[in-house]
């Protein structure tokens, strides 16, 4: 069971890293956008890149959280938190440019919080 827990923790760490990088990307993008073509990274400013990163974050998150749910803790709230964070993150365009930084921080924060909760719940499992 310990190797399963380590594998699950790696997925949680991957999810935390991807969500954090995604938030940093979205927050710093307006500042770095003029420089990106000069250094050959213009694809980073594309919406397709942002959507791919969000999808990778959500898939890794769902796998990690579902594995933790199924094998260790049977608590659904980390999965709800992940889904809400992904929903907020993906719908940020609907609320206007002024709220982008706040919605990005809230969505990424909820995704990261879901992974942190999952790690703590998996480690506190008494029946494993």
PDB file of C-alpha atoms in Angstrom:
ATOM      1  CA  UNK A   1       0.000   0.000   0.000  1.00  0.00           C
ATOM      2  CA  UNK A   2       2.887   2.385   0.663  1.00  0.00           C
ATOM      3  CA  UNK A   3       4.046   2.320  -2.978  1.00  0.00           C
ATOM      4  CA  UNK A   4       0.467   3.126  -4.063  1.00  0.00           C
ATOM      5  CA  UNK A   5       0.460   6.052  -1.634  1.00  0.00           C
ATOM      6  CA  UNK A   6       3.796   7.280  -3.033  1.00  0.00           C
ATOM      7  CA  UNK A   7       2.472   6.986  -6.593  1.00  0.00           C
ATOM      8  CA  UNK A   8      -0.669   8.890  -5.601  1.00  0.00           C
ATOM      9  CA  UNK A   9       1.437  11.576  -3.884  1.00  0.00           C
ATOM     10  CA  UNK A  10       3.459  12.003  -7.082  1.00  0.00           C
ATOM     11  CA  UNK A  11       0.266  12.623  -9.024  1.00  0.00           C
ATOM     12  CA  UNK A  12      -0.842  15.129  -6.392  1.00  0.00           C
ATOM     13  CA  UNK A  13       2.527  16.872  -6.575  1.00  0.00           C
ATOM     14  CA  UNK A  14       2.263  16.933 -10.372  1.00  0.00           C
ATOM     15  CA  UNK A  15      -1.204  18.450 -10.093  1.00  0.00           C
ATOM     16  CA  UNK A  16      -0.020  21.078  -7.612  1.00  0.00           C
ATOM     17  CA  UNK A  17       2.931  21.947  -9.859  1.00  0.00           C
ATOM     18  CA  UNK A  18       0.857  22.196 -13.043  1.00  0.00           C
ATOM     19  CA  UNK A  19      -1.846  24.313 -11.370  1.00  0.00           C
ATOM     20  CA  UNK A  20       0.796  26.598  -9.858  1.00  0.00           C
ATOM     21  CA  UNK A  21       2.605  26.996 -13.184  1.00  0.00           C
ATOM     22  CA  UNK A  22      -0.693  27.653 -14.909  1.00  0.00           C
ATOM     23  CA  UNK A  23      -1.555  30.410 -12.426  1.00  0.00           C
ATOM     24  CA  UNK A  24       1.900  31.965 -12.766  1.00  0.00           C
ATOM     25  CA  UNK A  25       1.605  31.738 -16.560  1.00  0.00           C
ATOM     26  CA  UNK A  26      -1.757  33.496 -16.588  1.00  0.00           C
ATOM     27  CA  UNK A  27      -0.721  36.206 -14.153  1.00  0.00           C
ATOM     28  CA  UNK A  28       2.623  36.999 -15.822  1.00  0.00           C
ATOM     29  CA  UNK A  29       1.452  36.596 -19.430  1.00  0.00           C
ATOM     30  CA  UNK A  30       0.251  40.198 -19.897  1.00  0.00           C
ATOM     31  CA  UNK A  31       3.644  41.452 -18.738  1.00  0.00           C
ATOM     32  CA  UNK A  32       5.720  39.039 -20.833  1.00  0.00           C
ATOM     33  CA  UNK A  33       3.544  38.912 -23.967  1.00  0.00           C
ATOM     34  CA  UNK A  34       5.583  41.446 -25.980  1.00  0.00           C
ATOM     35  CA  UNK A  35       8.842  39.587 -25.251  1.00  0.00           C
ATOM     36  CA  UNK A  36       7.676  36.035 -26.041  1.00  0.00           C
ATOM     37  CA  UNK A  37       8.096  36.184 -29.851  1.00  0.00           C
ATOM     38  CA  UNK A  38      11.626  37.531 -29.437  1.00  0.00           C
ATOM     39  CA  UNK A  39      12.692  34.456 -27.458  1.00  0.00           C
ATOM     40  CA  UNK A  40      10.733  31.940 -29.554  1.00  0.00           C
ATOM     41  CA  UNK A  41       8.006  31.263 -27.013  1.00  0.00           C
ATOM     42  CA  UNK A  42       5.019  32.891 -28.697  1.00  0.00           C
ATOM     43  CA  UNK A  43       3.024  29.632 -28.335  1.00  0.00           C
ATOM     44  CA  UNK A  44       2.899  30.244 -24.566  1.00  0.00           C
ATOM     45  CA  UNK A  45       0.560  33.194 -25.158  1.00  0.00           C
ATOM     46  CA  UNK A  46      -1.887  31.109 -27.183  1.00  0.00           C
ATOM     47  CA  UNK A  47      -5.262  30.060 -25.747  1.00  0.00           C
ATOM     48  CA  UNK A  48      -4.665  26.516 -27.010  1.00  0.00           C
ATOM     49  CA  UNK A  49      -1.596  26.207 -24.770  1.00  0.00           C
ATOM     50  CA  UNK A  50      -3.608  27.466 -21.798  1.00  0.00           C
ATOM     51  CA  UNK A  51      -6.394  24.962 -22.495  1.00  0.00           C
ATOM     52  CA  UNK A  52      -3.924  22.069 -22.820  1.00  0.00           C
ATOM     53  CA  UNK A  53      -2.319  22.964 -19.485  1.00  0.00           C
ATOM     54  CA  UNK A  54      -5.755  23.170 -17.835  1.00  0.00           C
ATOM     55  CA  UNK A  55      -6.763  19.783 -19.279  1.00  0.00           C
ATOM     56  CA  UNK A  56      -3.500  18.156 -18.118  1.00  0.00           C
ATOM     57  CA  UNK A  57      -4.012  19.667 -14.667  1.00  0.00           C
ATOM     58  CA  UNK A  58      -7.590  18.413 -14.440  1.00  0.00           C
ATOM     59  CA  UNK A  59      -6.793  14.902 -15.721  1.00  0.00           C
ATOM     60  CA  UNK A  60      -3.831  14.476 -13.351  1.00  0.00           C
ATOM     61  CA  UNK A  61      -5.951  15.907 -10.555  1.00  0.00           C
ATOM     62  CA  UNK A  62      -8.901  13.637 -11.199  1.00  0.00           C
ATOM     63  CA  UNK A  63      -6.705  10.523 -11.376  1.00  0.00           C
ATOM     64  CA  UNK A  64      -4.896  11.415  -8.156  1.00  0.00           C
ATOM     65  CA  UNK A  65      -8.038  12.394  -6.269  1.00  0.00           C
ATOM     66  CA  UNK A  66     -10.104   9.454  -7.487  1.00  0.00           C
ATOM     67  CA  UNK A  67      -7.288   7.054  -6.548  1.00  0.00           C
ATOM     68  CA  UNK A  68      -7.097   8.613  -3.090  1.00  0.00           C
ATOM     69  CA  UNK A  69     -10.870   8.437  -2.760  1.00  0.00           C
ATOM     70  CA  UNK A  70     -11.097   4.816  -3.856  1.00  0.00           C
ATOM     71  CA  UNK A  71      -8.122   3.394  -1.943  1.00  0.00           C
ATOM     72  CA  UNK A  72      -7.815   5.511   1.165  1.00  0.00           C
ATOM     73  CA  UNK A  73     -10.309   8.030   2.421  1.00  0.00           C
ATOM     74  CA  UNK A  74     -13.709   7.832   0.664  1.00  0.00           C
ATOM     75  CA  UNK A  75     -14.160  11.622   0.911  1.00  0.00           C
ATOM     76  CA  UNK A  76     -15.635  13.405  -2.121  1.00  0.00           C
ATOM     77  CA  UNK A  77     -14.892  17.020  -1.190  1.00  0.00           C
ATOM     78  CA  UNK A  78     -11.386  17.080  -2.750  1.00  0.00           C
ATOM     79  CA  UNK A  79     -12.973  16.034  -6.060  1.00  0.00           C
ATOM     80  CA  UNK A  80     -15.670  18.723  -5.695  1.00  0.00           C
ATOM     81  CA  UNK A  81     -12.977  21.284  -4.937  1.00  0.00           C
ATOM     82  CA  UNK A  82     -10.989  20.238  -8.027  1.00  0.00           C
ATOM     83  CA  UNK A  83     -14.088  20.415 -10.231  1.00  0.00           C
ATOM     84  CA  UNK A  84     -15.062  23.845  -8.895  1.00  0.00           C
ATOM     85  CA  UNK A  85     -11.520  25.161  -9.394  1.00  0.00           C
ATOM     86  CA  UNK A  86     -11.419  23.855 -12.959  1.00  0.00           C
ATOM     87  CA  UNK A  87     -14.855  25.292 -13.690  1.00  0.00           C
ATOM     88  CA  UNK A  88     -13.932  28.734 -12.346  1.00  0.00           C
ATOM     89  CA  UNK A  89     -10.641  28.633 -14.230  1.00  0.00           C
ATOM     90  CA  UNK A  90     -12.264  27.619 -17.514  1.00  0.00           C
ATOM     91  CA  UNK A  91     -15.099  30.169 -17.278  1.00  0.00           C
ATOM     92  CA  UNK A  92     -12.912  33.149 -16.384  1.00  0.00           C
ATOM     93  CA  UNK A  93     -13.448  34.638 -19.852  1.00  0.00           C
ATOM     94  CA  UNK A  94     -17.184  34.976 -19.119  1.00  0.00           C
ATOM     95  CA  UNK A  95     -16.664  37.457 -16.296  1.00  0.00           C
ATOM     96  CA  UNK A  96     -14.582  40.110 -18.060  1.00  0.00           C
ATOM     97  CA  UNK A  97     -10.956  41.149 -18.076  1.00  0.00           C
ATOM     98  CA  UNK A  98     -11.090  42.971 -14.739  1.00  0.00           C
ATOM     99  CA  UNK A  99     -11.747  39.774 -12.788  1.00  0.00           C
ATOM    100  CA  UNK A 100      -9.210  37.551 -14.613  1.00  0.00           C
ATOM    101  CA  UNK A 101      -6.437  37.711 -11.998  1.00  0.00           C
ATOM    102  CA  UNK A 102      -8.857  37.003  -9.153  1.00  0.00           C
ATOM    103  CA  UNK A 103     -10.573  34.129 -10.934  1.00  0.00           C
ATOM    104  CA  UNK A 104      -7.232  32.647 -11.954  1.00  0.00           C
ATOM    105  CA  UNK A 105      -5.999  32.795  -8.372  1.00  0.00           C
ATOM    106  CA  UNK A 106      -9.259  31.349  -7.036  1.00  0.00           C
ATOM    107  CA  UNK A 107      -9.435  28.522  -9.609  1.00  0.00           C
ATOM    108  CA  UNK A 108      -5.782  27.541  -9.259  1.00  0.00           C
ATOM    109  CA  UNK A 109      -6.017  27.881  -5.483  1.00  0.00           C
ATOM    110  CA  UNK A 110      -8.964  25.478  -5.352  1.00  0.00           C
ATOM    111  CA  UNK A 111      -7.139  22.950  -7.551  1.00  0.00           C
ATOM    112  CA  UNK A 112      -4.032  23.146  -5.371  1.00  0.00           C
ATOM    113  CA  UNK A 113      -6.141  22.958  -2.211  1.00  0.00           C
ATOM    114  CA  UNK A 114      -7.863  19.816  -3.539  1.00  0.00           C
ATOM    115  CA  UNK A 115      -4.482  18.120  -3.990  1.00  0.00           C
ATOM    116  CA  UNK A 116      -3.256  19.197  -0.565  1.00  0.00           C
ATOM    117  CA  UNK A 117      -6.464  17.875   1.040  1.00  0.00           C
ATOM    118  CA  UNK A 118      -6.061  14.595  -0.832  1.00  0.00           C
ATOM    119  CA  UNK A 119      -2.468  14.151   0.374  1.00  0.00           C
ATOM    120  CA  UNK A 120      -3.495  14.826   3.980  1.00  0.00           C
ATOM    121  CA  UNK A 121      -6.499  12.506   3.793  1.00  0.00           C
ATOM    122  CA  UNK A 122      -4.431   9.715   2.227  1.00  0.00           C
ATOM    123  CA  UNK A 123      -1.733  10.045   4.890  1.00  0.00           C
ATOM    124  CA  UNK A 124      -4.266  10.023   7.718  1.00  0.00           C
ATOM    125  CA  UNK A 125      -5.895   6.771   6.600  1.00  0.00           C
ATOM    126  CA  UNK A 126      -5.997   4.494   9.648  1.00  0.00           C
ATOM    127  CA  UNK A 127      -7.174   1.338   7.846  1.00  0.00           C
ATOM    128  CA  UNK A 128      -4.265   1.112   5.391  1.00  0.00           C
TER     129      UNK A 128
END
